[in-house]
Coordinates of C-alpha atoms in Angstrom, one line a residue:
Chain A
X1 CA 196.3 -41.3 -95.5
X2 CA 194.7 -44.9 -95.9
X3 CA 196.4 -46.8 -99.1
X4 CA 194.5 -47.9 -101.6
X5 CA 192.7 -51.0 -101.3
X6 CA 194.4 -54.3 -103.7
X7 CA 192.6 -54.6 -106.9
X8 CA 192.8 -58.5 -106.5
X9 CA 189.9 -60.6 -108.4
X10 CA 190.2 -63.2 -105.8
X11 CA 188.7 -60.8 -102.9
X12 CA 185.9 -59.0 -105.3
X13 CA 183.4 -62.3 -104.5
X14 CA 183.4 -60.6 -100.7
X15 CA 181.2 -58.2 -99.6
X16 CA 184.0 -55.8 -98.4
X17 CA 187.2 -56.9 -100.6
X18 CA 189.2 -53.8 -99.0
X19 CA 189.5 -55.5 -95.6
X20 CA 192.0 -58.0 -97.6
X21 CA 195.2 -58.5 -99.4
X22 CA 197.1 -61.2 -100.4
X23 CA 200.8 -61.8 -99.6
X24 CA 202.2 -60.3 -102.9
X25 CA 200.6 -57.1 -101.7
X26 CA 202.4 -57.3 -98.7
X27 CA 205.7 -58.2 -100.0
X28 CA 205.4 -54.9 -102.5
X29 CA 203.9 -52.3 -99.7
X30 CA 205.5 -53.0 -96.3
X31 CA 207.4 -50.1 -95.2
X32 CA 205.5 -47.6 -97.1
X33 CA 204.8 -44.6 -96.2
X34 CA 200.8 -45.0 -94.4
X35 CA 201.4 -49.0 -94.0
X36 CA 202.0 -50.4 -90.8
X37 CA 202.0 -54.2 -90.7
X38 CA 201.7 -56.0 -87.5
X39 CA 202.1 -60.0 -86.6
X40 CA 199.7 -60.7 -83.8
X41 CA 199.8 -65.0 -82.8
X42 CA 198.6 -67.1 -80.5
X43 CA 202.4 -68.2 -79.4
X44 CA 203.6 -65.3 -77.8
X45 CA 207.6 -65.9 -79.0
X46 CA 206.5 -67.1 -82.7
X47 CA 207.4 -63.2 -84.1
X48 CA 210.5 -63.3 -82.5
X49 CA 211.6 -66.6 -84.2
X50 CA 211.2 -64.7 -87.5
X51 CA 209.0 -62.2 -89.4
X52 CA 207.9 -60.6 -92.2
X53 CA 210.7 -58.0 -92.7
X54 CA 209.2 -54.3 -91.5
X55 CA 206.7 -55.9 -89.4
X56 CA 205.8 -54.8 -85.9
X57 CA 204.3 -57.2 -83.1
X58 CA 201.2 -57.2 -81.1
X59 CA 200.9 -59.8 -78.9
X60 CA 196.6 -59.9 -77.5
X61 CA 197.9 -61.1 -73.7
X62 CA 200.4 -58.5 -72.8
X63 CA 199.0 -55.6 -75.4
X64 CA 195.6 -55.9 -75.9
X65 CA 194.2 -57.2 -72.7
X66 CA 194.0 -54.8 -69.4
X67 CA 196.1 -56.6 -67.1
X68 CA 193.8 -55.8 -63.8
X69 CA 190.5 -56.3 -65.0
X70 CA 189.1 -58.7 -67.3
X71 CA 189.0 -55.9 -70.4
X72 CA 190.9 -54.5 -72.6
X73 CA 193.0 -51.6 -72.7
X74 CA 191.3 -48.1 -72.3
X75 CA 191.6 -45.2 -74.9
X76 CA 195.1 -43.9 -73.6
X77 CA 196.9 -47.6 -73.0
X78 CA 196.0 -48.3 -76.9
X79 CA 197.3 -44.5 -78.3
X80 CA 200.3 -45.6 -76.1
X81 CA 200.6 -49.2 -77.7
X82 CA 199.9 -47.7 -81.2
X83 CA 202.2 -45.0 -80.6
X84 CA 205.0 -47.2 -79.9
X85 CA 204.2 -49.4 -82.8
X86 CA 204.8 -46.6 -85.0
X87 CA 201.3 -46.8 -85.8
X88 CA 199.3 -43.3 -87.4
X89 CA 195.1 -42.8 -86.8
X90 CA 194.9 -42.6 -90.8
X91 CA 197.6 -45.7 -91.5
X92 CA 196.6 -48.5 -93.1
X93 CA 196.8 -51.4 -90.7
X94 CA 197.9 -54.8 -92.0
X95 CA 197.3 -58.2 -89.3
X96 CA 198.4 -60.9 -90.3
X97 CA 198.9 -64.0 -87.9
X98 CA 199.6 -67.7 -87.3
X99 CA 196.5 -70.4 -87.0
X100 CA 194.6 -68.6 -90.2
X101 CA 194.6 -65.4 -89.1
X102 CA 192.8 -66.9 -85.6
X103 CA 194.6 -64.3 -82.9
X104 CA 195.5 -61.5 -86.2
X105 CA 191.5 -61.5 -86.5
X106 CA 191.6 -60.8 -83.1
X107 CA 194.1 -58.0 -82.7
X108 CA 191.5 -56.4 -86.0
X109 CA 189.1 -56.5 -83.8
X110 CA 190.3 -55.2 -80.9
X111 CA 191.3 -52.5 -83.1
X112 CA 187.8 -51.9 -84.5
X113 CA 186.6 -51.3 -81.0
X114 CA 188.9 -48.2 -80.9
X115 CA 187.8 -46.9 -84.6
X116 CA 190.9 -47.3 -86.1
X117 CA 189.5 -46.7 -89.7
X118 CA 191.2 -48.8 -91.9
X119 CA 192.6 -52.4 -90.5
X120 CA 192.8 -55.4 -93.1
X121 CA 194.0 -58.7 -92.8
X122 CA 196.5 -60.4 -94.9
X123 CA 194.6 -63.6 -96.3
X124 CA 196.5 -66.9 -95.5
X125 CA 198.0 -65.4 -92.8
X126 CA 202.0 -66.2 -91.4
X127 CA 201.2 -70.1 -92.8
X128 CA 200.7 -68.7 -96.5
X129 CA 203.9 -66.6 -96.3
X130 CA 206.3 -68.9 -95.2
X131 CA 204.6 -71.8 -97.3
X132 CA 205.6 -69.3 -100.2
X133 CA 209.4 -69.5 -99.2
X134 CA 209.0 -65.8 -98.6
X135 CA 211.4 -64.1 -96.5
X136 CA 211.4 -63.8 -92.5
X137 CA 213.8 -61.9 -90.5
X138 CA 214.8 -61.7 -86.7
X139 CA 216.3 -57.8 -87.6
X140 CA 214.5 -55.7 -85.2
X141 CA 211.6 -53.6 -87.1
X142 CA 212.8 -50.1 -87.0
X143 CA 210.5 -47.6 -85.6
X144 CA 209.6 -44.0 -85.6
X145 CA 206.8 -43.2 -82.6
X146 CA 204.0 -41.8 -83.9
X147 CA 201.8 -39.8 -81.8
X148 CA 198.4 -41.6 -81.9
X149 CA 194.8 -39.7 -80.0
X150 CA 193.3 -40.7 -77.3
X151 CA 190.0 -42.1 -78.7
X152 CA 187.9 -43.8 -76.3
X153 CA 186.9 -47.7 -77.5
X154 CA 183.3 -48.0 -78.4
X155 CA 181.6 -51.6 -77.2
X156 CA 178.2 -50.9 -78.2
X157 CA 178.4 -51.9 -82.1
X158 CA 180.4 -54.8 -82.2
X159 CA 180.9 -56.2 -78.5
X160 CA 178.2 -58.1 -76.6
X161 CA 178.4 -58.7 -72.9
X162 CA 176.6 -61.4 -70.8
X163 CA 173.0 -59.0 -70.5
X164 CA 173.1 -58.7 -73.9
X165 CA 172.9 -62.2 -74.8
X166 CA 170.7 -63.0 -71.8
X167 CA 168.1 -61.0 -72.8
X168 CA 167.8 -61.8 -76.3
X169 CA 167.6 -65.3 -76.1
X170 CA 165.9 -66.7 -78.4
X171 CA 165.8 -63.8 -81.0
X172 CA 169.2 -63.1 -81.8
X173 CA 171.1 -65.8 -83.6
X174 CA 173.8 -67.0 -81.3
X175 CA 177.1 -68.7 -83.4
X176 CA 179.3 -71.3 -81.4
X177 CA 182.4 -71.3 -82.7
X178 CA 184.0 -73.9 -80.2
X179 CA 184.9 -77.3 -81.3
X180 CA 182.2 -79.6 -81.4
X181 CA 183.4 -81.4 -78.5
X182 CA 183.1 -78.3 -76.2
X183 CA 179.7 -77.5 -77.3
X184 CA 178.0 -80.8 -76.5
X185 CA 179.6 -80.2 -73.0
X186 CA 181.5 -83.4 -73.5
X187 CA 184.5 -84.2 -71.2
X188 CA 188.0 -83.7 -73.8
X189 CA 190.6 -84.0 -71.0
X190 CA 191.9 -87.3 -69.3
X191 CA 191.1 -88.1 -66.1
X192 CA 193.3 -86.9 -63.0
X193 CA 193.7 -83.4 -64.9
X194 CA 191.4 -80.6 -64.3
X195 CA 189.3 -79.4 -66.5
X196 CA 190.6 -75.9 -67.6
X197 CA 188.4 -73.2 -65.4
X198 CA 184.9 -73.2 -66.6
X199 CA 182.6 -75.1 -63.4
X200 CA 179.8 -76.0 -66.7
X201 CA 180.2 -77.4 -70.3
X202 CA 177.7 -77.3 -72.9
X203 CA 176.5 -74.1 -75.5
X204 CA 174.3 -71.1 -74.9
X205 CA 170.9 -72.3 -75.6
X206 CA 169.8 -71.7 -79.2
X207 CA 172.9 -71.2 -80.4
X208 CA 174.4 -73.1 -83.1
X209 CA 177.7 -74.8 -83.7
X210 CA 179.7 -73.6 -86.6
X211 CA 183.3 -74.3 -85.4
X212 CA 185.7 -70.7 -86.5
X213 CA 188.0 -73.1 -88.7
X214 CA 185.2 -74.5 -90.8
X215 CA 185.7 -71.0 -92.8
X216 CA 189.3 -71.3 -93.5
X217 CA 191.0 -73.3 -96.2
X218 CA 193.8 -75.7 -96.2
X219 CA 196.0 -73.2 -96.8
X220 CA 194.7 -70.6 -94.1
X221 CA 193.0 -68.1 -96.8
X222 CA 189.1 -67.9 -96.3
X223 CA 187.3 -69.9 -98.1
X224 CA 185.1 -68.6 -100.9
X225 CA 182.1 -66.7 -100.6
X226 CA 179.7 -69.5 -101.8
X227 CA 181.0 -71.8 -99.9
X228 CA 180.4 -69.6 -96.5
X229 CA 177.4 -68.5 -97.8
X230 CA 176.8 -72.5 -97.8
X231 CA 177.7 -72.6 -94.2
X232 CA 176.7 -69.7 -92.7
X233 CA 173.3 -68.9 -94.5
X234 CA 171.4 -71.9 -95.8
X235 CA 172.9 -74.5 -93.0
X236 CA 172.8 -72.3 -90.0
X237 CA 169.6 -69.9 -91.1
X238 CA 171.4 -66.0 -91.3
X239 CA 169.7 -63.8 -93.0
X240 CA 170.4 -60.4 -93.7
X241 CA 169.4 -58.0 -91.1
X242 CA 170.0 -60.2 -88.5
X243 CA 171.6 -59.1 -85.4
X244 CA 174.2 -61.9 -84.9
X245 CA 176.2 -62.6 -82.0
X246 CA 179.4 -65.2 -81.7
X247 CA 181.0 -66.8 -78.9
X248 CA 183.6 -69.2 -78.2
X249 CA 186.2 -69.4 -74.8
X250 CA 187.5 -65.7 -74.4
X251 CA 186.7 -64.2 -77.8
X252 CA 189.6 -64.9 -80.0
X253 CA 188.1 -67.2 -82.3
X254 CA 185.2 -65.7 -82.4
X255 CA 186.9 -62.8 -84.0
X256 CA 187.3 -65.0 -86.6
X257 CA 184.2 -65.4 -87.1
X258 CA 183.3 -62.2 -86.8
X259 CA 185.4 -61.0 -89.6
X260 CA 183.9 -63.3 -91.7
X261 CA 180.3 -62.5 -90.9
X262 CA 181.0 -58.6 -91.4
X263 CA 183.6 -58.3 -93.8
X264 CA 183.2 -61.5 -96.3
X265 CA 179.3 -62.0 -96.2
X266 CA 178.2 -58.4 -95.3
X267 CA 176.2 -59.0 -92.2
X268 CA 176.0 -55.0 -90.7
X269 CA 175.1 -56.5 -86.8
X270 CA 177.6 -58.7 -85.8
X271 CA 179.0 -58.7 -82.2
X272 CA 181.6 -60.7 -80.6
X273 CA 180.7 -61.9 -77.2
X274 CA 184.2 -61.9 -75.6
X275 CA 183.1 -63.2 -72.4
X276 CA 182.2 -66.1 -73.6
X277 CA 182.5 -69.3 -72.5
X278 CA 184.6 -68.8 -69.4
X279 CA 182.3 -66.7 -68.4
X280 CA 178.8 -68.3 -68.9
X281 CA 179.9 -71.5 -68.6
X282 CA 181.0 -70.6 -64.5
X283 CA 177.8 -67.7 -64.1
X284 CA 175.4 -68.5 -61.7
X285 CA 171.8 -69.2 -63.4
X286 CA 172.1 -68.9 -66.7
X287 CA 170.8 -71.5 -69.0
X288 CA 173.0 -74.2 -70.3
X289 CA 172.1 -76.4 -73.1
X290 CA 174.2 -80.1 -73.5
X291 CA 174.2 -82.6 -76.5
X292 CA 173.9 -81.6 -80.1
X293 CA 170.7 -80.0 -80.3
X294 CA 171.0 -76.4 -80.2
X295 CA 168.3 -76.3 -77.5
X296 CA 165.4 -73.6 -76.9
X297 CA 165.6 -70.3 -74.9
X298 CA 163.8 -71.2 -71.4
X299 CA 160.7 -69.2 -70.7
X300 CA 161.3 -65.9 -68.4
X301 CA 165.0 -65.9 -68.1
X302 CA 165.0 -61.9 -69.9
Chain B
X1 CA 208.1 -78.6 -50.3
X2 CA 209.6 -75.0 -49.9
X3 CA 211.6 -72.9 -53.3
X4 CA 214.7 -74.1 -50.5
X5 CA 214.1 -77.5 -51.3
X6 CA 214.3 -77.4 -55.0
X7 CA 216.7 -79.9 -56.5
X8 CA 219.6 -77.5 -57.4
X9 CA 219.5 -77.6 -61.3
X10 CA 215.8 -76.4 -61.5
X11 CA 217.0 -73.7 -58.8
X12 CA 219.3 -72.2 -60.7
X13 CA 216.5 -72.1 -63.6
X14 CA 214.5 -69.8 -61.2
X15 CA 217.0 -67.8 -60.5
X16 CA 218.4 -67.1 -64.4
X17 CA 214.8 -65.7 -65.2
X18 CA 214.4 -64.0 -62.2
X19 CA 217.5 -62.3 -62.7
X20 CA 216.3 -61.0 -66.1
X21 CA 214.1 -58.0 -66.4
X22 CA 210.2 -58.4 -68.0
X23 CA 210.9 -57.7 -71.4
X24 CA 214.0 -60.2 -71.5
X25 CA 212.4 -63.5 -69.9
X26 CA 210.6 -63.8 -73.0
X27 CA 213.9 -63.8 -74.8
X28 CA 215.6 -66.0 -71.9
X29 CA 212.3 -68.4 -73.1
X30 CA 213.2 -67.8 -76.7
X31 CA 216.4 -69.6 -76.1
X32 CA 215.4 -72.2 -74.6
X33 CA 213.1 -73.3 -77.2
X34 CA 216.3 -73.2 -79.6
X35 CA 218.1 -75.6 -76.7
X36 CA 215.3 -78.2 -76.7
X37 CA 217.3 -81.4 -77.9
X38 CA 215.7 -83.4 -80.8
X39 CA 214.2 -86.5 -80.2
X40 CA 216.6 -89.7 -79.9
X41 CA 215.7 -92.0 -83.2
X42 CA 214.2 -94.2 -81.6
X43 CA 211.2 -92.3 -80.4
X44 CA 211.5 -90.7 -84.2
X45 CA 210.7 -93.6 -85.4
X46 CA 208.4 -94.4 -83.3
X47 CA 205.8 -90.9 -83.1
X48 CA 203.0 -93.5 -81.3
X49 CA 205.1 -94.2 -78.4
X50 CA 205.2 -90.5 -76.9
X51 CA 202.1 -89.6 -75.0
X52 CA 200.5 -86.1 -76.3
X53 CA 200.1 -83.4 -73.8
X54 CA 196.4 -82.1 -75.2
X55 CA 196.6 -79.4 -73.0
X56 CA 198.9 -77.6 -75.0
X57 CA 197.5 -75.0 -77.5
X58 CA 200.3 -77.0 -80.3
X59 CA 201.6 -79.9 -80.7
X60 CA 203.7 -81.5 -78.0
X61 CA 204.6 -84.9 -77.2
X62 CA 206.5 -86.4 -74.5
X63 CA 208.0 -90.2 -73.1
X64 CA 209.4 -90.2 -70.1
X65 CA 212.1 -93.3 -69.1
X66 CA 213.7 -94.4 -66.0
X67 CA 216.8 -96.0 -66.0
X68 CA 217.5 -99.7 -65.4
X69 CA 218.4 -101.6 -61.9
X70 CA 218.0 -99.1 -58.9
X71 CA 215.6 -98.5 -56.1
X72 CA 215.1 -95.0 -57.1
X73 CA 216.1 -94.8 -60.6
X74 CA 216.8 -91.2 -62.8
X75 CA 214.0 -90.1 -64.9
X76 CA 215.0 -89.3 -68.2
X77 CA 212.3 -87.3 -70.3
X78 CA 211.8 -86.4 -74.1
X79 CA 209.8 -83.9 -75.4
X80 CA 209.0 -83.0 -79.5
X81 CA 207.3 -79.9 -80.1
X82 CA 207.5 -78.3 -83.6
X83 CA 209.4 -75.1 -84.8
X84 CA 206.5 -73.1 -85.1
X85 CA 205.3 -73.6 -81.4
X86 CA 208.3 -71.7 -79.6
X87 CA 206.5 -70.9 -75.8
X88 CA 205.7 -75.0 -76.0
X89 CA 208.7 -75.7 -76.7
X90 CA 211.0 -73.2 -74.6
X91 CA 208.3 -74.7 -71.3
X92 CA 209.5 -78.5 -72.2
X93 CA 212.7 -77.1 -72.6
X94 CA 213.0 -75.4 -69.1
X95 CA 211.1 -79.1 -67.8
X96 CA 213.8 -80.7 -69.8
X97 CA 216.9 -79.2 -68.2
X98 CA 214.8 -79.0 -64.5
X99 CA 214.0 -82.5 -64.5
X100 CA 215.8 -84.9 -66.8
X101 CA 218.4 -86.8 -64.6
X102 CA 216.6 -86.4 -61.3
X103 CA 215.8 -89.9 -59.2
X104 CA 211.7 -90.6 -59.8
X105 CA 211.7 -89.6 -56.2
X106 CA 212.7 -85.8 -56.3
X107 CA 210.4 -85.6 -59.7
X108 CA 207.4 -86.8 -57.6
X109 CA 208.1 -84.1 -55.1
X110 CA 208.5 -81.4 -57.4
X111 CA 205.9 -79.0 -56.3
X112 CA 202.9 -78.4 -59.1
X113 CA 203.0 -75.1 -58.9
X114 CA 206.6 -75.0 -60.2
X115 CA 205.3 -73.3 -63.3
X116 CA 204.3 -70.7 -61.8
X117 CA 207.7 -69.9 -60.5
X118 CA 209.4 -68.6 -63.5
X119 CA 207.7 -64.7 -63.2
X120 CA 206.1 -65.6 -66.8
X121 CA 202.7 -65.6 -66.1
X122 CA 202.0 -62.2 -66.6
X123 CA 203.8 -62.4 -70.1
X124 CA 202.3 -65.8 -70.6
X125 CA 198.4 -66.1 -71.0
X126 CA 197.1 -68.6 -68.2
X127 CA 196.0 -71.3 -71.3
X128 CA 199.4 -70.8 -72.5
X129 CA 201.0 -71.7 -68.4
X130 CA 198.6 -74.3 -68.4
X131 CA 200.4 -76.3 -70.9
X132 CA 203.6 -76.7 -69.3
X133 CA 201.6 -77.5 -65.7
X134 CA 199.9 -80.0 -67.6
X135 CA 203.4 -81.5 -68.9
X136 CA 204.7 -82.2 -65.8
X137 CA 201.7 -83.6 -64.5
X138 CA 201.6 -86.3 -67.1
X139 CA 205.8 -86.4 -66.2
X140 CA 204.9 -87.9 -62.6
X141 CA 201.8 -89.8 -64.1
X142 CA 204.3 -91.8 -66.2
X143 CA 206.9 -92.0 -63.5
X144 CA 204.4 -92.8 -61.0
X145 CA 202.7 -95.7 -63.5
X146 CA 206.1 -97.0 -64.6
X147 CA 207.4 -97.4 -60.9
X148 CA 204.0 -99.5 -60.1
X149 CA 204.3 -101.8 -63.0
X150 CA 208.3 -102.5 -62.5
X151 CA 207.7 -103.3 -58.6
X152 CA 204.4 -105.3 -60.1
X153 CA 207.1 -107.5 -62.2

């Protein structure tokens, strides 16, 4: 069965305080009975160099994503993943990850899409950890296979695809979590080196630019609840209700920002948009919008 | 150029990682991010005289330097990368031991798919392999600038 959630005063400000826990937590429930926790980074060999003791890794590139198509894994490649992980259906997950949480955010997303019930993330991520002089082993986790069901991963309440966001242009709020520099469309590499795959630069046309970092702190924790409300309501316009959709290259940061949307502030429609900008930006007549201005949604492209 | 007509020391590279199974090239990687030798003082001293390789998802910085008084002088190369950026560094480390030594010559032949070589792409994601293409890119970029301006002097 699911653990219960930390009693912590700094996570009650959010709208669902049970999707966090803070280091301590971690330190005193790893290796319990119905907690699993898993490192998930963007650097592929960063678990190996050392991890939280108990910990199991999942890395987004060689677990996550289908290998063959551009997808991720079906219902019986993640029971098999979870399986091997040691992971139950009715655990509580723990992510926790370098780059605040960026890729862990991911891997909680990607296990959302499959239902897993009860996935958190440890705030502050790997940075906090070993800023706090807390231990990190290379001792391979011990693990006991579990025998995790097949549940087939459901895209329609927190995944967008391409039709979705063509369609509602111009109704549902888009979020840009790129750096500024990609949104404008702005050239950031030298010349005589390609740029990296995408044949158009620029932003979705209405979207607006609210780069993922801008809701983590100096010291990788989110920040506080009035100061996202500051960003993401009064400067950007959400309002409750709102169907809400982010992007950014492939998805991973925008899971960032799609924990914070539904988890801290409480927004109910929030979908991640994991095609993104390598795929817009190469699609063949879609509407591109350069410069800062978020830019309107052209007549009769739904 | 064919995989034939790799210099030896980066064809022996090839061949340790293709001798290891999936699961163990990233752990072949792993140790060559611990082999990565620190920067000479000078250069620590000095951060603003390495040239950053933006491509990278971390950190990384490199100088390259080719020694004094021949027609076709060894390339000598430096890389810094931090601790917490092991693939980054375990790429400039395979670059590091398939490169450094080499006359500018060989290095400018070096094919630019070399990367790709090292049966780590599907363990690696593409942004991650783009990195280390992108370091030895900038690699001949510096030898190739550095050979103009000395037969300039």
């Amino acid at each position: 069965m699911p653990v219960e959630a930390e009693n912590n005063q700094d996570f009650s400000q959010y709208a669902h305080p049970e999707r966090l826990v803070s280091t301590q937590w971690v330190a005193d429930n790893v290796g319990k009975p119905g907690v699993v926790v898993v490192e998930s980074d963007e650097d592929v060999l960063l678990y190996e160099t050392g991890h939280i003791p108990g910990s199991v890794k999942v890395d987004w590139h060689t677990d996550l994503n289908e290998p063959d198509t551009r997808d991720y894994v079906d219902g019986k490649q993640f029971a098999e993943l979870m399986s091997r992980k040691g992971i139950s259906r009715d655990d509580t997950i723990v992510v926790y990850g370098d780059k605040s949480n960026w890729w862990a955010a991911y891997a909680l997303w990607v296990f959302t899409l499959f239902g897993h019930q009860d996935v958190r993330l440890m705030n502050g991520g790997r940075d906090k950890w070993v800023a706090e002089g807390r231990e990190l082993t290379t001792d391979t986790t011990e693990v006991t296979p579990t025998d995790y069901p097949v549940v087939e991963r459901d895209d329609s309440v927190i995944r967008a695809y391409r039709e979705d966001v063509l369609e509602n242009l111009g109704t549902t709020p888009l979020i840009d979590v790129r750096s500024p520099q990609e949104y404008t469309g702005e050239r950031t590499h030298m010349p005589d080196y390609p740029q990296e795959g995408t044949l158009r630069g620029g932003h979705i046309p209405t979207a607006a630019s609210v780069p993922w970092a801008r809701a983590a702190a100096e010291d990788a924790t989110f920040k506080s609840r009035d100061e996202l409300d500051a960003i993401y309501r009064e400067e950007v316009g959400l309002s409750d209700g709102d169907d809400i959709v982010a992007y950014c290259r492939i998805g991973e940061r925008s899971s960032h920002t799609w924990f914070v949307l539904t988890h801290l502030l409480g927004f109910d429609k929030v979908r991640n948009y994991d095609g993104s900008w390598t795929e817009w930006g190469n699609a063949v007549r879609v509407p591109v919008a350069q410069g800062e201005a978020r830019g309107e949604a052209p007549e009769g492209v739904r | 150029m064919t995989t034939d007509a790799l210099p030896n020391q980066i064809q022996e590279l090839i061949e340790d990682f293709d001798a290891v199974p999936e699961p163990d090239k990233l752990q072949l990687l792993l140790e060559f991010s611990r082999s990565l030798p620190e920067l000479p003082a000078r250069y620590g001293e000095h951060p603003e005289d390495l040239e950053q390789v933006v491509e990278c998802q971390s950190p990384l910085f490199l100088a390259v330097e080719l020694e004094e008084g021949t027609q076709d002088p060894g390339v000598n190369i430096f890389f810094s990368a931090p601790a917490e950026a092991p693939t980054t560094r375990g790429f400039a480390s395979i670059l590091y031991e398939g490169l450094d030594g080499l006359p500018a010559s060989t290095v400018l032949e070096i094919p630019d798919d070399l990367p790709e070589r090292f049966g780590l792409t599907k363990l690696v994601s593409p942004l991650r392999m783009r990195g280390m293409s992108a370091m030895l890119g900038r690699i001949k970029r510096q030898v190739k600038e550095q050979q103009a301006a000395r037969s300039a002097d």
